[in-house]
């Protein structure tokens, strides 16, 4: 039996790219269906993440004229990761395998063939990995690769140079549903799920239209979220440093007391005192801030608020129409 594939694509203000993306993906899906690699019930599911431009109307329009395309719309902008979760969990209801990718098709869609092949060979998760970043700016390449290295150093298990271009089976998504966290960092969650996995390499392209929705500030926040949601190493690090400085301070104390007793010289060294106060003062604030970050995460998780609401669902409309016809 041929598997039903759903391609999930979060879209935030993607007006300039949607038509071209649709054209390219339509060709791809049609070819795969023709070659009998996937079922003819396969679809592309756009997730409108509260776009402020015409994105949702374009998606509805595409859905009306193309039977391979469907969409859901979130009640407001919830960010890339939440939009992706909404799409994955919705697509899971209809699909056997789901592939997630970005609307700008920076990820090479020709890797889909290989992903499906690996799935047919028994893999439940197939990660798309960027082989080189020839087309990324030097800055993006440097910050992105530095980010993966730093994550590794912090003990977070992620696939090097893999973003959110991946194939997952329905079985994996059923497991994924149990991860209820609101501080989302999907590329850290999937390696935790396990099962047989593999990697497909591809060359990442430039965005063919529109602007990046991930400016530096958002990227840094995302990286920070990734570290503090998956690693407690920074806190252990603080503890280690605290112990180290306690030992040093104790030795120093011993030294000055003995010096006072045996040598009894006048107090000197105002500079070093002030320097130490400044150093320890600022270091303590830094540590408290870092611990505060973890506490704020606990606060957000404890509230267990819903991650998104779906305001419109073209897939459900379509299915209910089919039911009516029956
Ligand atoms: N995106 C989203 N919600 C947001 C920001 C981005 O759904 O709040 C989507 C966006 O439409 C795109 C994907 O996330 O499909 C990745 O964004 P982008 O290509 O701008 O990021 P970059 O490739 O520059 O890192
Ligand atoms: Mg992009």
Short mmCIF file of N, CA and C in Angstrom, two decimals, residues 172-244:
data_model
loop_
_atom_site.label_atom_id
_atom_site.label_comp_id
_atom_site.label_asym_id
_atom_site.label_seq_id
_atom_site.Cartn_x
_atom_site.Cartn_y
_atom_site.Cartn_z
N UNK A 172 5.97 8.17 15.17
CA UNK A 172 6.80 9.14 15.89
C UNK A 172 5.95 10.33 16.34
N UNK A 173 5.05 10.77 15.48
CA UNK A 173 4.21 11.93 15.84
C UNK A 173 3.25 11.58 16.99
N UNK A 174 2.83 10.32 17.04
CA UNK A 174 2.00 9.89 18.17
C UNK A 174 2.79 10.03 19.47
N UNK A 175 4.06 9.67 19.42
CA UNK A 175 4.92 9.84 20.61
C UNK A 175 5.14 11.31 20.89
N UNK A 176 5.38 12.05 19.83
CA UNK A 176 5.69 13.48 19.95
C UNK A 176 4.55 14.25 20.66
N UNK A 177 3.33 13.78 20.41
CA UNK A 177 2.17 14.43 21.01
C UNK A 177 2.25 14.50 22.53
N UNK A 178 3.01 13.59 23.12
CA UNK A 178 3.11 13.57 24.58
C UNK A 178 4.07 14.62 25.12
N UNK A 179 4.82 15.27 24.24
CA UNK A 179 5.71 16.35 24.70
C UNK A 179 4.88 17.62 24.77
N UNK A 180 4.51 17.99 25.99
CA UNK A 180 3.54 19.08 26.14
C UNK A 180 4.20 20.43 26.41
N UNK A 181 5.53 20.53 26.26
CA UNK A 181 6.18 21.77 26.70
C UNK A 181 5.82 22.98 25.85
N UNK A 182 5.82 24.14 26.50
CA UNK A 182 5.50 25.36 25.77
C UNK A 182 6.77 26.07 25.28
N UNK A 183 7.91 25.81 25.94
CA UNK A 183 9.17 26.36 25.43
C UNK A 183 9.68 25.40 24.38
N UNK A 184 9.31 25.67 23.15
CA UNK A 184 9.51 24.66 22.11
C UNK A 184 10.85 24.78 21.41
N UNK A 185 11.50 23.65 21.24
CA UNK A 185 12.72 23.61 20.44
C UNK A 185 12.69 22.23 19.78
N UNK A 186 11.96 22.17 18.68
CA UNK A 186 11.62 20.86 18.09
C UNK A 186 12.83 20.02 17.72
N UNK A 187 13.88 20.67 17.21
CA UNK A 187 15.03 19.87 16.77
C UNK A 187 15.76 19.22 17.95
N UNK A 188 15.42 19.64 19.17
CA UNK A 188 15.97 18.98 20.35
C UNK A 188 15.06 17.85 20.80
N UNK A 189 13.77 17.95 20.49
CA UNK A 189 12.81 16.94 20.96
C UNK A 189 12.89 15.66 20.15
N UNK A 190 12.96 15.78 18.82
CA UNK A 190 12.90 14.56 18.00
C UNK A 190 14.02 13.56 18.27
N UNK A 191 15.27 14.01 18.47
CA UNK A 191 16.30 13.01 18.82
C UNK A 191 15.99 12.28 20.13
N UNK A 192 15.21 12.90 21.01
CA UNK A 192 14.87 12.26 22.28
C UNK A 192 13.88 11.11 22.08
N UNK A 193 13.10 11.20 21.02
CA UNK A 193 12.04 10.20 20.81
C UNK A 193 12.61 8.83 20.45
N UNK A 194 13.70 8.84 19.68
CA UNK A 194 14.35 7.57 19.36
C UNK A 194 13.87 6.96 18.05
N UNK A 195 13.73 5.65 18.00
CA UNK A 195 13.42 4.87 16.80
C UNK A 195 14.57 4.93 15.79
N UNK A 196 14.41 4.18 14.70
CA UNK A 196 15.48 4.15 13.71
C UNK A 196 15.47 5.47 12.92
N UNK A 197 16.62 6.12 12.87
CA UNK A 197 16.67 7.40 12.16
C UNK A 197 17.79 7.39 11.13
N UNK A 198 17.72 8.33 10.20
CA UNK A 198 18.79 8.48 9.23
C UNK A 198 18.88 9.95 8.81
N UNK A 199 19.86 10.23 7.95
CA UNK A 199 20.12 11.61 7.54
C UNK A 199 20.12 11.69 6.02
N UNK A 200 19.60 12.79 5.50
CA UNK A 200 19.70 13.05 4.06
C UNK A 200 20.40 14.40 3.91
N UNK A 201 21.44 14.46 3.08
CA UNK A 201 22.16 15.72 2.90
C UNK A 201 21.60 16.50 1.72
N UNK A 202 21.57 17.82 1.86
CA UNK A 202 21.14 18.65 0.72
C UNK A 202 21.82 20.00 0.83
N UNK A 203 21.81 20.72 -0.28
CA UNK A 203 22.42 22.05 -0.29
C UNK A 203 21.34 23.08 -0.02
N UNK A 204 21.55 23.94 0.97
CA UNK A 204 20.52 24.95 1.30
C UNK A 204 20.62 26.13 0.35
N UNK A 205 19.48 26.49 -0.20
CA UNK A 205 19.44 27.56 -1.19
C UNK A 205 19.16 28.91 -0.52
N UNK A 206 19.18 29.98 -1.33
CA UNK A 206 18.80 31.30 -0.83
C UNK A 206 17.28 31.41 -0.84
N UNK A 207 16.73 32.27 0.01
CA UNK A 207 15.29 32.57 -0.05
C UNK A 207 15.01 33.21 -1.40
N UNK A 208 14.04 32.67 -2.18
CA UNK A 208 13.90 33.19 -3.54
C UNK A 208 13.07 34.47 -3.60
N UNK A 209 12.30 34.76 -2.55
CA UNK A 209 11.57 36.03 -2.50
C UNK A 209 11.23 36.34 -1.05
N UNK A 210 10.89 37.59 -0.78
CA UNK A 210 10.52 37.98 0.58
C UNK A 210 11.73 38.05 1.50
N UNK A 211 11.45 38.41 2.77
CA UNK A 211 12.56 38.57 3.72
C UNK A 211 12.54 37.50 4.78
N UNK A 212 13.68 37.29 5.41
CA UNK A 212 13.75 36.31 6.50
C UNK A 212 12.85 36.76 7.65
N UNK A 213 12.15 35.80 8.26
CA UNK A 213 11.30 36.14 9.41
C UNK A 213 12.08 35.87 10.70
N UNK A 214 13.35 35.55 10.54
CA UNK A 214 14.19 35.29 11.71
C UNK A 214 15.32 36.30 11.81
N UNK A 215 15.03 37.52 12.27
CA UNK A 215 16.12 38.46 12.46
C UNK A 215 17.01 38.00 13.62
N UNK A 216 18.18 38.66 13.75
CA UNK A 216 19.18 38.21 14.72
C UNK A 216 18.60 38.04 16.12
N UNK A 217 17.75 38.99 16.53
CA UNK A 217 17.23 38.95 17.91
C UNK A 217 16.40 37.68 18.12
N UNK A 218 15.54 37.36 17.15
CA UNK A 218 14.70 36.16 17.25
C UNK A 218 15.58 34.91 17.27
N UNK A 219 16.67 34.95 16.46
CA UNK A 219 17.55 33.79 16.37
C UNK A 219 18.25 33.55 17.71
N UNK A 220 18.72 34.67 18.32
CA UNK A 220 19.41 34.53 19.61
C UNK A 220 18.45 34.01 20.67
N UNK A 221 17.21 34.53 20.68
CA UNK A 221 16.22 34.06 21.64
C UNK A 221 15.96 32.57 21.46
N UNK A 222 15.89 32.16 20.20
CA UNK A 222 15.62 30.77 19.88
C UNK A 222 16.76 29.88 20.39
N UNK A 223 17.99 30.34 20.17
CA UNK A 223 19.15 29.58 20.60
C UNK A 223 19.16 29.47 22.13
N UNK A 224 18.85 30.57 22.78
CA UNK A 224 18.84 30.60 24.24
C UNK A 224 17.77 29.66 24.79
N UNK A 225 16.60 29.69 24.13
CA UNK A 225 15.51 28.79 24.49
C UNK A 225 15.94 27.34 24.36
N UNK A 226 16.64 27.06 23.28
CA UNK A 226 17.10 25.70 23.02
C UNK A 226 18.00 25.22 24.14
N UNK A 227 18.92 26.08 24.56
CA UNK A 227 19.86 25.67 25.60
C UNK A 227 19.15 25.51 26.94
N UNK A 228 18.37 26.53 27.32
CA UNK A 228 17.78 26.46 28.65
C UNK A 228 16.61 25.47 28.74
N UNK A 229 16.09 25.04 27.58
CA UNK A 229 15.02 24.04 27.65
C UNK A 229 15.56 22.62 27.65
N UNK A 230 16.79 22.46 27.23
CA UNK A 230 17.30 21.11 27.09
C UNK A 230 18.53 20.79 27.92
N UNK A 231 19.13 21.80 28.53
CA UNK A 231 20.37 21.53 29.23
C UNK A 231 20.37 22.24 30.58
N UNK A 232 20.81 21.52 31.62
CA UNK A 232 20.97 22.19 32.91
C UNK A 232 22.45 22.45 33.18
N UNK A 233 23.27 22.29 32.12
CA UNK A 233 24.71 22.51 32.30
C UNK A 233 25.04 23.91 32.79
N UNK A 234 24.35 24.98 32.28
CA UNK A 234 24.71 26.31 32.79
C UNK A 234 24.55 26.40 34.31
N UNK A 235 23.52 25.74 34.85
CA UNK A 235 23.34 25.80 36.31
C UNK A 235 24.44 25.01 37.03
N UNK A 236 24.80 23.84 36.47
CA UNK A 236 25.90 23.08 37.08
C UNK A 236 27.19 23.88 37.00
N UNK A 237 27.34 24.60 35.90
CA UNK A 237 28.53 25.41 35.69
C UNK A 237 28.63 26.47 36.78
N UNK A 238 27.49 27.10 37.10
CA UNK A 238 27.47 28.12 38.15
C UNK A 238 27.89 27.49 39.48
N UNK A 239 27.35 26.32 39.74
CA UNK A 239 27.68 25.62 40.99
C UNK A 239 29.19 25.37 41.05
N UNK A 240 29.73 24.89 39.94
CA UNK A 240 31.18 24.60 39.86
C UNK A 240 31.99 25.84 40.13
N UNK A 241 31.61 26.93 39.45
CA UNK A 241 32.35 28.18 39.62
C UNK A 241 32.21 28.67 41.06
N UNK A 242 31.01 28.54 41.61
CA UNK A 242 30.77 28.95 43.00
C UNK A 242 31.70 28.21 43.94
N UNK A 243 31.83 26.90 43.71
CA UNK A 243 32.70 26.10 44.59
C UNK A 243 34.15 26.51 44.42
N UNK A 244 34.54 26.72 43.19
CA UNK A 244 35.91 27.11 42.89
C UNK A 244 36.28 28.41 43.63
#
